[in-house]
XYZ file of C-alpha atoms in Angstrom:
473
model
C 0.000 0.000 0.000
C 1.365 3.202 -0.636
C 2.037 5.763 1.810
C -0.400 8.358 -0.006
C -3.431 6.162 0.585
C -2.245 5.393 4.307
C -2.159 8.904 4.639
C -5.598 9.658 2.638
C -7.784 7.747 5.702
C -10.649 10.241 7.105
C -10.997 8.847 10.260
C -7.691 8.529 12.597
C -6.897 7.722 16.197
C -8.143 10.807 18.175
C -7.988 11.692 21.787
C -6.692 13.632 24.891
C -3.046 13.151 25.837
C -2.701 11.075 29.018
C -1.723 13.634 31.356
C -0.411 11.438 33.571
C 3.059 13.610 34.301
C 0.380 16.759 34.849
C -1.197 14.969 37.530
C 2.015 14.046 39.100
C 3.595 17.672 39.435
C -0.303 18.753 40.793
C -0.082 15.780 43.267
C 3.506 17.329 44.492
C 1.656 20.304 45.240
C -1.304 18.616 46.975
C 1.479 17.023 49.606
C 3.728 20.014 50.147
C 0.564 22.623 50.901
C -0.727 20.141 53.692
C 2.591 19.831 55.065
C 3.275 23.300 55.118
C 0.320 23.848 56.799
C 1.034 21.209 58.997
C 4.387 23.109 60.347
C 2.481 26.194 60.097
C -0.230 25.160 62.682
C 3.023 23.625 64.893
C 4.676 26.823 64.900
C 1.578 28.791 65.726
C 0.409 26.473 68.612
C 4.264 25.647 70.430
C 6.645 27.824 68.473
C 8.448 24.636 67.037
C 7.667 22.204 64.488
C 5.477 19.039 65.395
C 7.287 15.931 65.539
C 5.180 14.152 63.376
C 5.973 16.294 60.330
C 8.099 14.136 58.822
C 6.199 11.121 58.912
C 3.043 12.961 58.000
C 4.336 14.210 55.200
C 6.286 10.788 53.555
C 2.388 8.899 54.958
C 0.695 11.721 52.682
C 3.031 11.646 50.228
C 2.996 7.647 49.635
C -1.422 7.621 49.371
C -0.533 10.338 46.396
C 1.875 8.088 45.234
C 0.191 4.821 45.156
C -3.072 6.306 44.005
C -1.077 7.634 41.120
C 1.029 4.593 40.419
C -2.412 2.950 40.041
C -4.404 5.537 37.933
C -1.357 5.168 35.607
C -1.583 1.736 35.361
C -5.302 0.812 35.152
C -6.645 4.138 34.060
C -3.790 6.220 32.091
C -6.173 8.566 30.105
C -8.004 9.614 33.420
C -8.688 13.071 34.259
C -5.954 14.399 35.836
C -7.394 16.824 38.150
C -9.755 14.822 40.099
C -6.871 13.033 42.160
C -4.779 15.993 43.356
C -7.913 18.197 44.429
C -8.988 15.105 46.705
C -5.761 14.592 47.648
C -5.207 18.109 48.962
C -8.392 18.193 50.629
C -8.014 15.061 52.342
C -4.451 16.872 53.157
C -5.522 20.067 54.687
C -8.352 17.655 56.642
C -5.510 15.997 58.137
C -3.826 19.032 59.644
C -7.096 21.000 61.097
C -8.024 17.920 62.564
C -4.725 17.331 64.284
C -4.668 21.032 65.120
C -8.158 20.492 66.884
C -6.490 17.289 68.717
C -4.047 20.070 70.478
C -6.615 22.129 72.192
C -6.584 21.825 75.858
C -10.686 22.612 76.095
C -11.382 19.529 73.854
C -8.969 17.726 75.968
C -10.783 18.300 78.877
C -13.886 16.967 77.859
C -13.909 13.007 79.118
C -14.816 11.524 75.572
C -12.031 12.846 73.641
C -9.889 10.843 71.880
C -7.316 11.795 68.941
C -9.150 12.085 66.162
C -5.896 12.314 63.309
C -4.303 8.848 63.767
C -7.989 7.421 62.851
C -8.583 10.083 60.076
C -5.159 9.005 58.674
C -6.382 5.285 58.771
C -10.149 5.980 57.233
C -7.965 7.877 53.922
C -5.491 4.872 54.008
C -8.103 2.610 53.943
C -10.176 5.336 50.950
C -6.868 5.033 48.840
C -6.896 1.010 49.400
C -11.038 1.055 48.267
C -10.080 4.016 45.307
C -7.307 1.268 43.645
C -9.531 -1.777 43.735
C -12.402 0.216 41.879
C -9.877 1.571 39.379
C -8.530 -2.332 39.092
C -11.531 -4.385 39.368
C -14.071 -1.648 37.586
C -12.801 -2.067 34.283
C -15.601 -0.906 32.100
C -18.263 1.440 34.011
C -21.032 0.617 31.942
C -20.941 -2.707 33.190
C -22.593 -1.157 36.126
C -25.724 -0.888 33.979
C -26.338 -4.062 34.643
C -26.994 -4.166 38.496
C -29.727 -1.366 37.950
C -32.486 -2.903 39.815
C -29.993 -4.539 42.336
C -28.302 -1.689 43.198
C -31.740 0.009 44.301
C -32.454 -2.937 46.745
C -28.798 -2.469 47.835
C -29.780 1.223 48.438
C -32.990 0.405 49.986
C -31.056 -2.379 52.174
C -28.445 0.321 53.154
C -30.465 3.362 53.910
C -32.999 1.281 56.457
C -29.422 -0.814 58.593
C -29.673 2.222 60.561
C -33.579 1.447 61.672
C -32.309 -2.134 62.885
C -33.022 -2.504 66.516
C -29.151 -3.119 68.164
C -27.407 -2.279 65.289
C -28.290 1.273 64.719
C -27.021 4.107 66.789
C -28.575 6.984 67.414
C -26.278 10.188 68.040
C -26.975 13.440 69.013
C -31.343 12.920 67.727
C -30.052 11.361 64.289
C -30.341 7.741 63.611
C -27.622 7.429 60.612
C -24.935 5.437 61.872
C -24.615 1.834 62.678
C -22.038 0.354 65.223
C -20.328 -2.614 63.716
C -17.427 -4.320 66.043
C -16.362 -1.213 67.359
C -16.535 0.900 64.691
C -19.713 3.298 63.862
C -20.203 3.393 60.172
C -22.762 5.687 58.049
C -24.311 3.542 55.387
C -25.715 6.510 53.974
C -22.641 7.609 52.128
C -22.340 4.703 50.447
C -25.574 4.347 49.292
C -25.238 7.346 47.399
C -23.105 5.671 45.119
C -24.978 3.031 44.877
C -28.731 4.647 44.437
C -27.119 6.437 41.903
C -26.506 3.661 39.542
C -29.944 2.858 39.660
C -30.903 6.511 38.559
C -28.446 6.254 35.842
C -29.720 2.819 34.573
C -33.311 3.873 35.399
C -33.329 7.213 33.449
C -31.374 6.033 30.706
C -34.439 3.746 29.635
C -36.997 6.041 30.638
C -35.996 9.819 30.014
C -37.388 9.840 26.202
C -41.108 9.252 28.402
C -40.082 11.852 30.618
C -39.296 14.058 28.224
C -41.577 14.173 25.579
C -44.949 13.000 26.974
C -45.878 16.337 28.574
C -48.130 18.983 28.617
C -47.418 22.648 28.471
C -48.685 24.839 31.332
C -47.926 28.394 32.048
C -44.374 27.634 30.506
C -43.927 24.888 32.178
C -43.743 21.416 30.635
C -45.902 19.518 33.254
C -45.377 15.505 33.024
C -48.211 13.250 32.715
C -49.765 11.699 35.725
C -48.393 8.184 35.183
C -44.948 10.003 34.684
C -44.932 11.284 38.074
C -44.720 7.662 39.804
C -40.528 7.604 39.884
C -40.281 10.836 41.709
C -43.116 10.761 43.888
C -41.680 7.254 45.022
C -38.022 9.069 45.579
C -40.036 12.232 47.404
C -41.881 9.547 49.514
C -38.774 7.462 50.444
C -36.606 11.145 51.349
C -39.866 12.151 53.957
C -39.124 8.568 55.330
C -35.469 9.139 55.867
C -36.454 12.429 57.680
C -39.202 11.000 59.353
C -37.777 7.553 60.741
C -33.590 8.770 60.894
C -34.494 12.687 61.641
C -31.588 13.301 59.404
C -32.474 16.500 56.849
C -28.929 15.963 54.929
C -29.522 12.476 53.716
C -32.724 13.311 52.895
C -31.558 16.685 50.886
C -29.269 14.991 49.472
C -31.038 11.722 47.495
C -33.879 13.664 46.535
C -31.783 16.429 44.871
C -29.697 14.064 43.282
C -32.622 12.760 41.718
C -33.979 15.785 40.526
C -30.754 16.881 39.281
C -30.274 13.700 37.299
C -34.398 13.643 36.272
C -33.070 17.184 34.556
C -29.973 16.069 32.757
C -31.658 13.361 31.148
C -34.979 15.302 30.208
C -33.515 19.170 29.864
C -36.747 20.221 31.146
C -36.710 23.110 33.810
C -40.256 21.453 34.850
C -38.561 18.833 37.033
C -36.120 21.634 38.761
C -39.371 23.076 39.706
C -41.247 20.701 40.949
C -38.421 19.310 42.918
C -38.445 22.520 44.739
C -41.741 22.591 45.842
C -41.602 19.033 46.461
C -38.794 19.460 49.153
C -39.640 22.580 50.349
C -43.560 21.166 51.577
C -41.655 17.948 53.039
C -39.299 19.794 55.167
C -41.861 21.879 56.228
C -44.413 19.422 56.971
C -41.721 17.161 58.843
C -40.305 19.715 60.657
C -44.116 20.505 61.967
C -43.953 17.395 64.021
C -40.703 15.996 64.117
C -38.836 17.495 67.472
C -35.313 16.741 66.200
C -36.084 18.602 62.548
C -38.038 21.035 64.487
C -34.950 22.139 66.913
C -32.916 22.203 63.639
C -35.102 24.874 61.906
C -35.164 26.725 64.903
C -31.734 27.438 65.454
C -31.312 28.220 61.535
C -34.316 30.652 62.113
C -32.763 32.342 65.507
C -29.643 30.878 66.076
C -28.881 33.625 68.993
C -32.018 32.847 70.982
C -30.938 29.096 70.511
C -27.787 29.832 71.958
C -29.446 31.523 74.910
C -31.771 28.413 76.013
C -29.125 26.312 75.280
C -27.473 27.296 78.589
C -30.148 26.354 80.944
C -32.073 24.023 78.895
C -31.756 20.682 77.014
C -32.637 20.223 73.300
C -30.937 22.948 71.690
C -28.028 23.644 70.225
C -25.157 26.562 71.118
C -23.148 25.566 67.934
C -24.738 27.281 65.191
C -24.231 30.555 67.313
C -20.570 29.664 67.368
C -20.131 29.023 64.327
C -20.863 32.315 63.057
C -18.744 34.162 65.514
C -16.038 31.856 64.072
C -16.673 33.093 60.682
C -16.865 36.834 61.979
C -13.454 36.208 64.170
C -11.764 34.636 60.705
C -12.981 38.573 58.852
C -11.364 38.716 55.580
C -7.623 36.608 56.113
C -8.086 34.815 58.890
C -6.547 34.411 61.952
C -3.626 32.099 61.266
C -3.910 28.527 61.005
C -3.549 26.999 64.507
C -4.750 30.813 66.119
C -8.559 30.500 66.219
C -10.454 29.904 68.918
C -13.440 27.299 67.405
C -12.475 24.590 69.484
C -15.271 26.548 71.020
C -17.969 24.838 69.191
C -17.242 21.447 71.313
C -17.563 17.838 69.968
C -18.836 18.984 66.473
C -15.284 21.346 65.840
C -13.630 18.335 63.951
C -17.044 16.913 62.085
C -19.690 18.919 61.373
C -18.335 22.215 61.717
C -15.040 21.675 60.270
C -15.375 24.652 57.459
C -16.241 27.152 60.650
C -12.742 26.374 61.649
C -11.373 27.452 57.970
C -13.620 30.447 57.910
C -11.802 31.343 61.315
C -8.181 30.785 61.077
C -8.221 31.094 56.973
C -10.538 33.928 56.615
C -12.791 34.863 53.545
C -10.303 34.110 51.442
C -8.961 30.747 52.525
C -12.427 29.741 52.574
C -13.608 30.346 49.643
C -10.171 29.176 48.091
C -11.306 25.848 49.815
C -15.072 25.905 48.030
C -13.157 26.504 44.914
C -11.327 23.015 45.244
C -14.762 21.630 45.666
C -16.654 23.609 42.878
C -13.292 22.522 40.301
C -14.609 18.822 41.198
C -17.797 19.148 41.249
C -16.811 21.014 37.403
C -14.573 17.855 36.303
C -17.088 15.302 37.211
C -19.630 17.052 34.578
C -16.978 18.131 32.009
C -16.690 14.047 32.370
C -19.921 13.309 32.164
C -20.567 15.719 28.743
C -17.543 14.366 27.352
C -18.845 10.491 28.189
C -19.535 8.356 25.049
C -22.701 6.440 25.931
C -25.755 7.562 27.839
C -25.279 5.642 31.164
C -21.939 6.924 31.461
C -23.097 10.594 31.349
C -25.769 10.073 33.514
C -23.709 8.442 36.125
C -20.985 10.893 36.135
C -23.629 13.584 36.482
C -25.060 11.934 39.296
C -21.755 11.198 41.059
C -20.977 14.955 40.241
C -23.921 16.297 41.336
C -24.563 14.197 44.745
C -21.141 15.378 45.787
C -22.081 19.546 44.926
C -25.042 18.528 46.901
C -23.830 17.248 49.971
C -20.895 20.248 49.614
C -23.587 22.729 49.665
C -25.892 21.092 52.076
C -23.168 21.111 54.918
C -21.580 24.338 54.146
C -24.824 25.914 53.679
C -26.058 24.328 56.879
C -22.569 25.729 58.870
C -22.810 29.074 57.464
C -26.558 29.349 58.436
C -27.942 29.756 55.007
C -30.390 26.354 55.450
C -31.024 24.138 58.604
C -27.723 22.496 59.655
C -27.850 18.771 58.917
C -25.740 15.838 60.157
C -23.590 14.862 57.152
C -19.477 16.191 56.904
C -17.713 18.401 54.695
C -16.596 15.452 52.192
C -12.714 14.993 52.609
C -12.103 17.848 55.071
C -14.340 16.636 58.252
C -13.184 13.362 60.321
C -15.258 10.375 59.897
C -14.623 7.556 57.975
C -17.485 6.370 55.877
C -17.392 9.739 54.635
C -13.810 9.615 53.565
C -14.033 5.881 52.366
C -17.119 6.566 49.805
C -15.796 9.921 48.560
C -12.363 8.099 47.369
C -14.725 5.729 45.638
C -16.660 8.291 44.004
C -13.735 9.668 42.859
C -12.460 6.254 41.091
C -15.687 5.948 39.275
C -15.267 9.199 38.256
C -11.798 8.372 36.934
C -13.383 5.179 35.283
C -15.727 7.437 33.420
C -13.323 9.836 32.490
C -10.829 7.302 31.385
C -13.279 5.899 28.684
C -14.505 9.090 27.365
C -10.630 10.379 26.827
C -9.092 6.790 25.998
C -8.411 7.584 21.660
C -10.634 6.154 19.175
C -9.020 2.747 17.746
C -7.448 3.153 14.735
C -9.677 1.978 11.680
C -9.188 -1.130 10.095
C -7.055 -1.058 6.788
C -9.399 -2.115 3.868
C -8.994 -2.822 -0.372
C -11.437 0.514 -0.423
C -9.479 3.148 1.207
C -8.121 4.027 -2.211
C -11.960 4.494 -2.740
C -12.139 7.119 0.243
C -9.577 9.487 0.061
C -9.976 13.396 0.516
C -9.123 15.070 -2.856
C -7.817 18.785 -1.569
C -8.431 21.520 -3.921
């Protein structure tokens, strides 16, 4: 054949460059901020660095490394964003919640324990969970298959909590079960998994949802049988917040849903009803519900709540706190290691994490950190629009959009701007499941993205191609 016609061939191998080297230099920055950071807070708290520096810094520095080692392997065309942002969130986690393990009013209190050596554990063991998706996921539409399975698994998951002996119920929230030792939330993990069965779901049944509808005041209202899915995804969210009390969970799987219900439909409609939908369950919940009810009222007057809270049971002093942390932080912060939001009590290193940011980082660092989370949150759908098949994009919307969610729901609850719930800053707040799911939803994501940026194959050689060639003026 001559090399004329080889050259004459319209369609050629086409794709992204690996990128694997770019992800390596980012990840060298995701491990030195951290550590700096981590001498910084030394410095600030005892004028000398902390001894575990070094071997914080080669443990951080060898998750990066592995997790790279294996994205390179088993997923070389990946994004190469996705690791080094989680990376140096799980990094600057690390530090704030050792720097909370060195205040002397936390100490005091008779249930504390070092919270660092377990975080450090929970990402080890995220890291461990992130390769064996990457190496045993090899295709992510084969996920398409367990559609109906992974609902029950959901299902299954989202009620362990509601098992008598097994469930736990902390602070008026029934999310956690208490496994040999060890108190797991199953409800991060079903958010992977209920969103395979959206992806699978919508994928067969969006062209119904989309086209069979009437219009209504501009509004493309669905047909009555059309409604079934999401009234049976509003029904099963009032359950959560009726049976576990816990408004984040519930937040979070039915705006997932709606979010997803509007990728694969494009109708505003669904955005709309979703809305309304919410907004008269959380209301009508938190009518009855005492635990939702206490929530709403400290979003609605979080200083009166602070008030009662000193001579009364039931309410809550941290919301209050939390605010003067943000107001103490003003526009650059206090200096890492310099705040004073131990303050807020048991909750500092969990739920109200990002106050502790706001404080010693300022404005600035803050929103520097909700950056980090708004550039994954934009990878995961630059994945999912660049995905080659319809499952693919749905799932990578999904995955994209329940982790915006839950980013909003908790920082939203912290800075008062909705009722706080009980779920963690993903990454940044200790607790394990947390941690453990969110490096799995990161390895699907890298799946995803590895497919849709892997190059075309190179078409077959034929006796036509001399047939086919592109005559140039």
């Amino acid at each position: 054949m001559s090399s004329s016609t080889t050259q004459t061939s319209t369609i050629g191998s086409i794709g992204a460059p690996s990128r694997r080297n770019t992800e390596l230099a980012l990840l060298v920055f995701a491990v030195v901020i951290p550590v700096f950071a981590y001498a910084n807070v030394g410095l600030a708290i005892d004028g000398s660095l902390p001894a575990g520096l070094l071997g914080y810094g080669i443990g951080l520095g060898l998750l990066a490394g592995v997790a790279h080692l294996v994205v390179r392997r088993f997923a070389p065309y990946a994004d190469p964003l996705l690791l080094p942002l989680a990376t140096l969130l799980n990094g600057l986690g690390l530090v704030v919640i050792w720097r909370l393990d060195q205040s002397e009013r936390l100490q005091q209190v008779k249930t504390f324990a070092p919270a660092a050596p377990k975080q450090l554990l929970y990402s080890a063991i995220g890291i461990a969970l992130f390769a064996a998706v990457l190496m045993v996921l090899k295709d992510h539409r084969i996920l398409q298959r367990y559609t109906y399975i992974s609902m029950v698994g959901a299902i299954f998951l989202l009620l362990l909590p509601l098992v008598p002996g097994l469930g736990v119920n902390i602070f008026g929230a029934k999310i956690w079960i208490r496994v040999a030792g060890f108190q797991i939330q199953p409800g991060e993990f079903a958010k992977i998994v209920i969103t395979v069965f959206f992806a699978g779901y919508l994928m067969v049944k969006r062209d119904a949802l989309a086209l069979a509808s009437r219009r209504v005041l501009g509004l493309y209202l669905p047909r009555g049988r059309d409604l079934g899915p999401i009234i049976a995804v509003w029904i099963m969210s009032i359950l959560i917040l009726i049976f576990e009390t816990d408004l984040g969970t519930s937040l979070l799987f039915f705006g997932m849903f709606i979010v997803m219900l509007y990728v694969a439909t494009e109708r505003t409609s669904w955005i709309v009803f979703g809305l309304l939908m919410s907004a008269a369950g959380a209301v009508g919940v938190a009518s009855f519900e005492p635990h939702v009810h206490s929530r709403v009222q400290a979003w609605l007057d979080p200083a009166h709540e602070w008030e009662l809270a000193k001579t009364q049971l039931g309410h809550t002093q941290q919301s209050m706190e939390a605010l003067w942390s943000f107001g103490s932080g003003g526009t650059l912060g206090t200096g890492l290691g310099q705040g004073n939001s131990d303050l807020i009590g048991f909750a500092a290193n969990s739920d109200f994490i990002l106050a502790t940011f706001g404080e010693e980082l300022g404005l600035t660092g803050l929103m520097a950190i909700l950056i980090i989370y708004a550039l994954i949150a934009e990878r995961g759908l630059r994945t999912a629009l660049a995905a080659r098949d319809p499952f693919g994009k749905l799932l990578a919307a999904g995955l994209a959009g329940a982790f915006a969610i839950q980013v909003f729901v908790v920082a939203g609850g912290v800075m008062g701007l909705i009722p706080l719930t009980g779920m963690t800053m993903p990454f940044l707040a200790y607790g394990g499941s947390s941690v453990i799911a969110n490096w799995a939803l990161i390895a699907i994501l890298l799946r995803i993205s590895d497919t849709a940026r892997r190059p075309a194959p190179a078409p077959a050689q034929n006796s036509d191609a001399e047939m086919t060639q592109v005559v140039r003026p």
